């Protein structure tokens, strides 16, 4: 049986920051990542709000974290963690490929894209529906697309797509935006971007390939059809915490309940976007990683 001091589940900004701090505290660390290290930030075109870094691509930011964590000796396991249970005062982590025993666990699984939840969404994903403008935008060069959402992601997506597509609609269900005003102003100034506000997507049109959407005015209920080649969904995230349902307390939306001390339960720590908190930013994910790692390190050193 492989044993370690701290098992970190999730290798996004929070998880990798935790690994750096735990290694520097002298602990053995195994970090699990299901797909590839980096988390959501890997597909962010540009990070420009991380103090002192200036402008850097999301990919370079993630690779910087990854290199620092692995150079310090973090062991990476590329696998999905299926179950975590308490065992002999520590934890048993079962993943698709084996088992690890750890004295403490840091959950840093982040969040995944929320769906529009309309008929045909699953069927048309990859055939006109996308959740990542940076990944898929190039497939829509010179075409007409819509971005759905009013947060930072939607505005970043609209900016990326405006440089590739002939026309970009930004569809949002109300008039106010969650996105930073600076991002909104930038996109508002783009000639090929048109805002459609107080509107929600109620149906997707197309058989085998997206052809358009039906929009409903949230104030009048009036419906209209909009012909589109692509729809980029940017309506927020839901936390990836189902694997820990019986182990920690979760709120109604699935976020793991913990305060700024990042303590979720005895020996279990939570860092980053999957924790209950108000501000979900790179800098707060990194901060959580350091807090969780130092608390977990102290926990492991107890008699
Ligand atoms: P978000 O801030 O939660 O925004 C989600 C948007 O989608 C909101 O405008 C919301 O509308 C809308 N929405 C939610 N459910 C919907 C539905 N079923 N149908 C239609 N619209 C729906 O999500 P995000 O933009 O992905 O950002 C997530 C977090 O990451 C945020 O904290 C954000 O600041 C951060 N982030 C930061 C950066 C950066 O700093 N560079 C970049 C990307 C993301 P309502 O406003 O009406 O609820």
Short mmCIF file of C-alpha atoms and ligand atoms in Angstrom, two decimals:
data_model
loop_
_atom_site.label_atom_id
_atom_site.label_comp_id
_atom_site.label_asym_id
_atom_site.label_seq_id
_atom_site.Cartn_x
_atom_site.Cartn_y
_atom_site.Cartn_z
CA UNK A 1 0.00 0.00 0.00
CA UNK A 2 1.33 3.44 -0.98
CA UNK A 3 1.34 5.82 2.00
CA UNK A 4 1.74 9.57 2.13
CA UNK A 5 1.30 12.44 4.57
CA UNK A 6 -1.08 14.55 2.49
CA UNK A 7 -3.25 13.54 -0.46
CA UNK A 8 -4.36 16.51 -2.55
CA UNK A 9 -7.33 15.83 -4.79
CA UNK A 10 -7.35 18.22 -7.75
CA UNK A 11 -4.41 19.92 -9.46
CA UNK A 12 -5.79 23.36 -10.26
CA UNK A 13 -4.47 26.59 -8.80
CA UNK A 14 -5.64 25.72 -5.28
CA UNK A 15 -4.32 22.14 -5.34
CA UNK A 16 -0.94 23.02 -6.81
CA UNK A 17 -0.49 25.95 -4.42
CA UNK A 18 -1.29 23.54 -1.58
CA UNK A 19 1.31 21.08 -2.91
CA UNK A 20 3.99 23.80 -2.99
CA UNK A 21 3.28 24.82 0.61
CA UNK A 22 3.00 21.25 1.91
CA UNK A 23 6.29 20.22 0.26
CA UNK A 24 7.99 23.30 1.68
CA UNK A 25 6.64 22.24 5.10
CA UNK A 26 8.52 18.96 4.63
CA UNK A 27 5.56 16.67 3.95
CA UNK A 28 5.17 13.82 1.49
CA UNK A 29 2.49 14.79 -1.01
CA UNK A 30 0.53 12.84 -3.60
CA UNK A 31 -1.67 14.94 -5.88
CA UNK A 32 -4.48 13.48 -8.00
CA UNK A 33 -5.65 15.01 -11.24
CA UNK A 34 -8.29 13.38 -13.44
CA UNK A 35 -7.65 15.03 -16.80
CA UNK A 36 -4.59 17.27 -16.91
CA UNK A 37 -2.94 19.54 -14.36
CA UNK A 38 -3.94 23.18 -14.32
CA UNK A 39 -7.70 23.13 -13.86
CA UNK A 40 -9.91 25.81 -15.37
CA UNK A 41 -7.13 28.34 -15.79
CA UNK A 42 -5.40 26.32 -18.53
CA UNK A 43 -7.98 27.46 -21.10
CA UNK A 44 -8.09 31.10 -19.96
CA UNK A 45 -6.47 33.17 -22.71
CA UNK A 46 -4.95 35.79 -20.46
CA UNK A 47 -4.55 36.29 -16.73
CA UNK A 48 -4.16 39.96 -15.92
CA UNK A 49 -5.33 40.21 -12.33
CA UNK A 50 -2.81 38.12 -10.40
CA UNK A 51 -0.74 40.57 -8.34
CA UNK A 52 2.75 41.30 -9.72
CA UNK A 53 2.46 39.01 -12.75
CA UNK A 54 1.28 41.52 -15.34
CA UNK A 55 -0.22 39.67 -18.30
CA UNK A 56 0.38 35.94 -18.62
CA UNK A 57 -1.48 33.18 -20.47
CA UNK A 58 -3.55 30.80 -18.34
CA UNK A 59 -1.53 27.90 -19.71
CA UNK A 60 1.82 29.46 -18.72
CA UNK A 61 0.43 30.31 -15.30
CA UNK A 62 -0.70 26.70 -14.76
CA UNK A 63 2.57 25.26 -16.04
CA UNK A 64 4.51 27.56 -13.69
CA UNK A 65 2.55 26.13 -10.76
CA UNK A 66 2.92 22.57 -12.02
CA UNK A 67 6.70 22.88 -12.49
CA UNK A 68 7.14 24.42 -9.05
CA UNK A 69 5.02 21.73 -7.37
CA UNK A 70 6.73 18.80 -9.12
CA UNK A 71 10.27 20.20 -8.78
CA UNK A 72 9.65 20.30 -5.03
CA UNK A 73 8.86 16.57 -5.18
CA UNK A 74 5.07 16.38 -5.42
CA UNK A 75 4.04 13.00 -6.79
CA UNK A 76 1.30 13.26 -9.42
CA UNK A 77 -1.23 10.53 -10.08
CA UNK A 78 -3.34 11.04 -13.16
CA UNK A 79 -6.58 9.34 -12.14
CA UNK A 80 -10.10 10.00 -10.89
CA UNK A 81 -10.55 9.64 -7.16
CA UNK A 82 -13.64 7.50 -6.67
CA UNK A 83 -13.95 7.28 -2.91
CA UNK A 84 -12.35 8.60 0.27
CA UNK A 85 -13.00 6.83 3.60
CA UNK A 86 -11.57 7.10 7.07
CA UNK A 87 -9.17 4.28 7.98
CA UNK A 88 -6.98 3.73 11.07
CA UNK A 89 -6.99 7.41 12.05
CA UNK A 90 -6.16 8.46 8.48
CA UNK A 91 -7.77 8.11 5.06
CA UNK A 92 -8.03 5.54 2.31
CA UNK A 93 -8.18 7.09 -1.16
CA UNK A 94 -9.50 4.77 -3.85
CA UNK A 95 -8.92 5.77 -7.45
CA UNK A 96 -9.29 4.15 -10.88
CA UNK A 97 -5.95 2.35 -10.70
CA UNK A 98 -5.22 1.74 -7.05
CA UNK A 99 -5.31 2.94 -3.46
CA UNK A 100 -3.32 5.38 -1.34
CA UNK A 101 -3.34 5.89 2.41
CA UNK A 102 -2.90 9.43 3.70
CA UNK A 103 -2.79 11.09 7.11
CA UNK A 104 -4.68 14.14 5.80
CA UNK A 105 -6.66 15.04 2.70
CA UNK A 106 -6.97 18.36 0.88
CA UNK A 107 -9.97 18.59 -1.46
CA UNK A 108 -9.30 21.04 -4.29
CA UNK A 109 -11.54 19.66 -7.01
CA UNK A 110 -12.83 23.03 -8.23
CA UNK A 111 -15.94 23.23 -10.32
CA UNK A 112 -17.23 22.18 -13.71
CA UNK A 113 -19.26 24.06 -16.31
CA UNK A 114 -22.95 24.53 -15.59
CA UNK A 115 -25.28 23.46 -18.41
CA UNK A 116 -28.08 25.49 -19.94
CA UNK A 117 -30.39 22.60 -19.13
CA UNK A 118 -32.45 22.76 -22.30
CA UNK A 119 -33.49 19.90 -24.58
CA UNK A 120 -30.87 18.73 -27.05
CA UNK A 121 -27.92 20.29 -25.20
CA UNK A 122 -26.11 17.03 -24.65
CA UNK A 123 -26.77 15.80 -28.21
CA UNK A 124 -25.48 19.03 -29.78
CA UNK A 125 -22.41 19.41 -27.56
CA UNK A 126 -19.50 19.27 -29.96
CA UNK A 127 -21.90 19.96 -32.86
CA UNK A 128 -22.37 23.68 -32.32
CA UNK A 129 -22.55 23.81 -28.52
CA UNK A 130 -19.32 24.47 -26.66
CA UNK A 131 -18.26 25.38 -23.14
CA UNK A 132 -14.80 26.67 -24.05
CA UNK A 133 -14.23 29.53 -26.48
CA UNK A 134 -10.45 29.23 -26.25
CA UNK A 135 -10.58 25.53 -27.15
CA UNK A 136 -13.27 25.61 -29.86
CA UNK A 137 -13.45 29.20 -31.10
CA UNK A 138 -11.27 28.53 -34.15
CA UNK A 139 -13.87 26.08 -35.50
CA UNK A 140 -16.26 29.03 -35.87
CA UNK A 141 -13.98 31.38 -37.80
CA UNK A 142 -16.04 33.78 -39.93
CA UNK A 143 -19.33 32.37 -38.53
CA UNK A 144 -22.15 33.71 -36.36
CA UNK A 145 -22.15 32.62 -32.72
CA UNK A 146 -23.69 33.51 -29.38
CA UNK A 147 -22.20 33.53 -25.91
CA UNK A 148 -24.71 32.89 -23.12
CA UNK A 149 -23.95 34.40 -19.70
CA UNK A 150 -23.06 37.68 -18.03
CA UNK A 151 -20.02 36.82 -15.90
CA UNK A 152 -16.29 37.25 -16.48
CA UNK A 153 -16.10 34.01 -18.46
CA UNK A 154 -18.85 35.11 -20.86
CA UNK A 155 -17.10 38.41 -21.53
CA UNK A 156 -13.70 36.80 -21.97
CA UNK A 157 -15.30 34.31 -24.38
CA UNK A 158 -17.02 37.11 -26.30
CA UNK A 159 -13.70 38.91 -26.66
CA UNK A 160 -11.94 35.79 -27.98
CA UNK A 161 -14.78 35.02 -30.39
CA UNK A 162 -15.08 38.61 -31.66
CA UNK A 163 -11.56 38.30 -33.03
CA UNK A 164 -12.50 35.12 -34.95
CA UNK A 165 -16.18 35.27 -35.85
CA UNK A 166 -18.08 37.62 -38.14
CA UNK A 167 -20.82 38.19 -35.54
CA UNK A 168 -21.07 37.50 -31.82
CA UNK A 169 -24.29 37.86 -29.80
CA UNK A 170 -23.96 38.13 -26.04
CA UNK A 171 -27.17 36.71 -24.60
CA UNK A 172 -27.84 37.43 -20.94
CA UNK A 173 -30.94 36.87 -18.82
CA UNK A 174 -30.95 40.35 -17.24
CA UNK A 175 -29.48 43.84 -17.77
CA UNK A 176 -26.83 43.84 -15.03
CA UNK A 177 -23.63 41.84 -15.32
CA UNK A 178 -21.49 39.98 -12.82
CA UNK A 179 -18.46 40.61 -15.03
CA UNK A 180 -15.98 43.33 -14.15
CA UNK A 181 -17.05 46.68 -15.67
CA UNK A 182 -13.70 46.92 -17.49
CA UNK A 183 -14.39 43.67 -19.35
CA UNK A 184 -17.95 44.76 -20.15
CA UNK A 185 -16.76 48.11 -21.56
CA UNK A 186 -14.17 46.42 -23.75
CA UNK A 187 -16.68 44.02 -25.32
CA UNK A 188 -19.34 46.74 -25.64
CA UNK A 189 -16.86 48.66 -27.81
CA UNK A 190 -16.44 45.79 -30.28
CA UNK A 191 -18.21 46.40 -33.59
CA UNK A 192 -19.19 42.80 -34.30
CA UNK A 193 -20.64 42.14 -30.83
CA UNK A 194 -24.33 42.69 -30.13
CA UNK A 195 -25.91 42.38 -26.69
CA UNK A 196 -29.28 40.64 -26.34
CA UNK A 197 -30.39 41.30 -22.78
CA UNK A 198 -33.31 40.05 -20.69
CA UNK A 199 -33.28 36.92 -22.79
CA UNK A 200 -32.88 33.25 -22.04
CA UNK A 201 -32.31 30.28 -24.32
CA UNK A 202 -35.37 28.03 -24.11
CA UNK A 203 -34.66 25.68 -27.02
CA UNK A 204 -31.87 24.63 -29.33
CA UNK A 205 -32.63 24.10 -33.00
CA UNK A 206 -30.87 21.67 -35.26
CA UNK A 207 -30.76 17.99 -36.02
CA UNK A 208 -27.24 16.63 -35.70
CA UNK A 209 -25.82 20.17 -35.94
CA UNK A 210 -26.87 23.41 -34.26
CA UNK A 211 -28.82 25.77 -36.50
CA UNK A 212 -30.11 28.30 -34.00
CA UNK A 213 -31.82 28.94 -30.69
CA UNK A 214 -35.20 30.09 -29.46
CA UNK A 215 -34.86 33.04 -27.12
CA UNK A 216 -37.50 34.10 -24.63
CA UNK A 217 -37.72 37.68 -23.36
CA UNK A 218 -37.59 37.39 -19.56
CA UNK A 219 -39.85 40.45 -19.16
CA UNK A 220 -42.51 39.95 -21.83
CA UNK A 221 -42.30 36.20 -22.43
CA UNK A 222 -42.10 36.87 -26.17
CA UNK A 223 -40.14 34.26 -28.12
CA UNK A 224 -37.99 34.66 -31.23
CA UNK A 225 -35.64 32.50 -33.24
CA UNK A 226 -31.99 33.40 -33.75
CA UNK A 227 -30.01 31.61 -36.46
CA UNK A 228 -26.55 30.61 -35.21
CA UNK A 229 -23.62 28.41 -36.14
CA UNK A 230 -22.43 28.08 -32.56
CA UNK A 231 -23.41 28.68 -28.94
CA UNK A 232 -20.80 29.12 -26.23
CA UNK A 233 -22.28 28.43 -22.82
CA UNK A 234 -20.73 30.48 -20.00
CA UNK A 235 -23.34 30.35 -17.25
CA UNK A 236 -21.07 29.59 -14.31
CA UNK A 237 -19.91 26.47 -12.60
CA UNK A 238 -21.08 23.77 -10.21
CA UNK A 239 -18.64 22.31 -7.69
CA UNK A 240 -17.18 18.84 -8.24
CA UNK A 241 -17.78 17.43 -4.78
CA UNK A 242 -20.08 14.41 -5.20
CA UNK A 243 -17.29 11.97 -4.28
CA UNK A 244 -17.11 13.52 -0.78
CA UNK A 245 -20.85 13.61 -0.02
CA UNK A 246 -20.72 11.45 3.11
CA UNK A 247 -17.42 12.80 4.35
CA UNK A 248 -17.93 16.56 4.62
CA UNK A 249 -20.82 18.98 4.93
CA UNK A 250 -21.96 20.52 1.64
CA UNK A 251 -24.32 23.44 1.06
CA UNK A 252 -27.40 23.26 -1.21
CA UNK A 253 -25.34 24.02 -4.32
CA UNK A 254 -22.76 21.35 -3.42
CA UNK A 255 -19.95 23.59 -2.16
CA UNK A 256 -18.00 22.13 0.78
CA UNK A 257 -18.72 24.11 3.92
CA UNK A 258 -15.58 25.61 5.46
CA UNK A 259 -14.41 29.02 6.61
CA UNK A 260 -11.22 30.90 5.84
CA UNK A 261 -9.28 28.29 7.86
CA UNK A 262 -10.15 25.78 5.09
CA UNK A 263 -10.97 23.07 7.66
CA UNK A 264 -13.85 20.90 6.41
CA UNK A 265 -13.66 18.10 9.01
CA UNK A 266 -11.04 16.45 11.22
CA UNK A 267 -8.08 15.80 8.92
CA UNK A 268 -9.94 17.07 5.83
CA UNK A 269 -9.17 20.46 4.33
CA UNK A 270 -10.76 22.21 1.34
CA UNK A 271 -9.23 24.79 -0.96
CA UNK A 272 -10.33 26.85 -3.95
CA UNK A 273 -13.56 27.08 -5.94
CA UNK A 274 -15.23 24.03 -4.33
CA UNK A 275 -15.26 25.74 -0.89
CA UNK A 276 -18.12 27.95 0.33
CA UNK A 277 -16.89 31.52 -0.14
CA UNK A 278 -17.77 34.77 -1.84
CA UNK A 279 -14.79 35.53 -4.06
CA UNK A 280 -13.58 32.84 -6.47
CA UNK A 281 -10.45 34.14 -8.12
CA UNK A 282 -7.00 32.75 -8.88
CA UNK A 283 -5.52 34.70 -6.02
CA UNK A 284 -8.09 33.39 -3.52
CA UNK A 285 -7.59 29.82 -4.81
CA UNK A 286 -3.83 30.15 -4.26
CA UNK A 287 -4.44 31.67 -0.82
CA UNK A 288 -6.73 28.77 0.12
CA UNK A 289 -4.07 26.32 -1.08
CA UNK A 290 -1.48 27.79 1.27
CA UNK A 291 -3.87 27.93 4.25
CA UNK A 292 -5.11 24.36 3.72
CA UNK A 293 -1.57 23.00 3.25
CA UNK A 294 -0.19 24.62 6.38
CA UNK A 295 -3.18 23.44 8.42
CA UNK A 296 -2.87 19.91 6.99
CA UNK A 297 0.89 19.89 7.66
CA UNK A 298 0.31 20.91 11.27
CA UNK A 299 -2.40 18.22 11.55
CA UNK A 300 0.01 15.53 10.26
CA UNK A 301 2.69 16.57 12.75
CA UNK A 302 0.39 16.07 15.75
CA UNK A 303 1.05 13.01 17.90
P1 LIG B 1 -20.44 33.57 -12.85
O1 LIG B 1 -19.67 34.74 -12.44
O2 LIG B 1 -21.15 32.75 -11.82
O3 LIG B 1 -21.52 34.07 -13.93
C1 LIG B 1 -22.45 33.20 -14.46
C2 LIG B 1 -23.35 33.97 -15.39
O4 LIG B 1 -24.25 33.09 -16.00
C3 LIG B 1 -24.18 35.03 -14.67
O5 LIG B 1 -24.30 36.16 -15.50
C4 LIG B 1 -25.54 34.35 -14.50
O6 LIG B 1 -26.62 35.25 -14.54
C5 LIG B 1 -25.60 33.50 -15.74
N1 LIG B 1 -26.40 32.30 -15.55
C6 LIG B 1 -26.32 31.38 -14.55
N2 LIG B 1 -27.18 30.37 -14.76
C7 LIG B 1 -27.82 30.64 -15.92
C8 LIG B 1 -28.79 29.98 -16.68
N3 LIG B 1 -29.31 28.81 -16.29
N4 LIG B 1 -29.20 30.55 -17.84
C9 LIG B 1 -28.68 31.71 -18.25
N5 LIG B 1 -27.73 32.40 -17.59
C10 LIG B 1 -27.32 31.86 -16.43
O7 LIG B 1 -19.57 32.49 -13.68
P2 LIG B 1 -18.20 32.68 -14.50
O8 LIG B 1 -18.29 33.84 -15.42
O9 LIG B 1 -17.92 31.35 -15.08
O10 LIG B 1 -17.14 32.98 -13.38
C11 LIG B 1 -16.96 32.06 -12.28
C12 LIG B 1 -15.97 32.66 -11.30
O11 LIG B 1 -14.68 32.73 -11.90
C13 LIG B 1 -16.33 34.11 -10.91
O12 LIG B 1 -15.99 34.31 -9.57
C14 LIG B 1 -15.48 34.93 -11.83
O13 LIG B 1 -15.19 36.22 -11.33
C15 LIG B 1 -14.23 34.07 -11.92
N6 LIG B 1 -13.53 34.35 -13.19
C16 LIG B 1 -12.55 35.28 -13.15
C17 LIG B 1 -11.87 35.59 -14.31
C18 LIG B 1 -10.80 36.64 -14.25
O14 LIG B 1 -10.70 37.30 -13.24
N7 LIG B 1 -10.03 36.83 -15.31
C19 LIG B 1 -12.20 34.98 -15.52
C20 LIG B 1 -13.24 34.04 -15.53
C21 LIG B 1 -13.91 33.74 -14.34
P3 LIG B 1 -27.03 36.12 -13.26
O15 LIG B 1 -25.96 37.15 -13.10
O16 LIG B 1 -28.34 36.67 -13.62
O17 LIG B 1 -27.09 35.15 -12.11
#
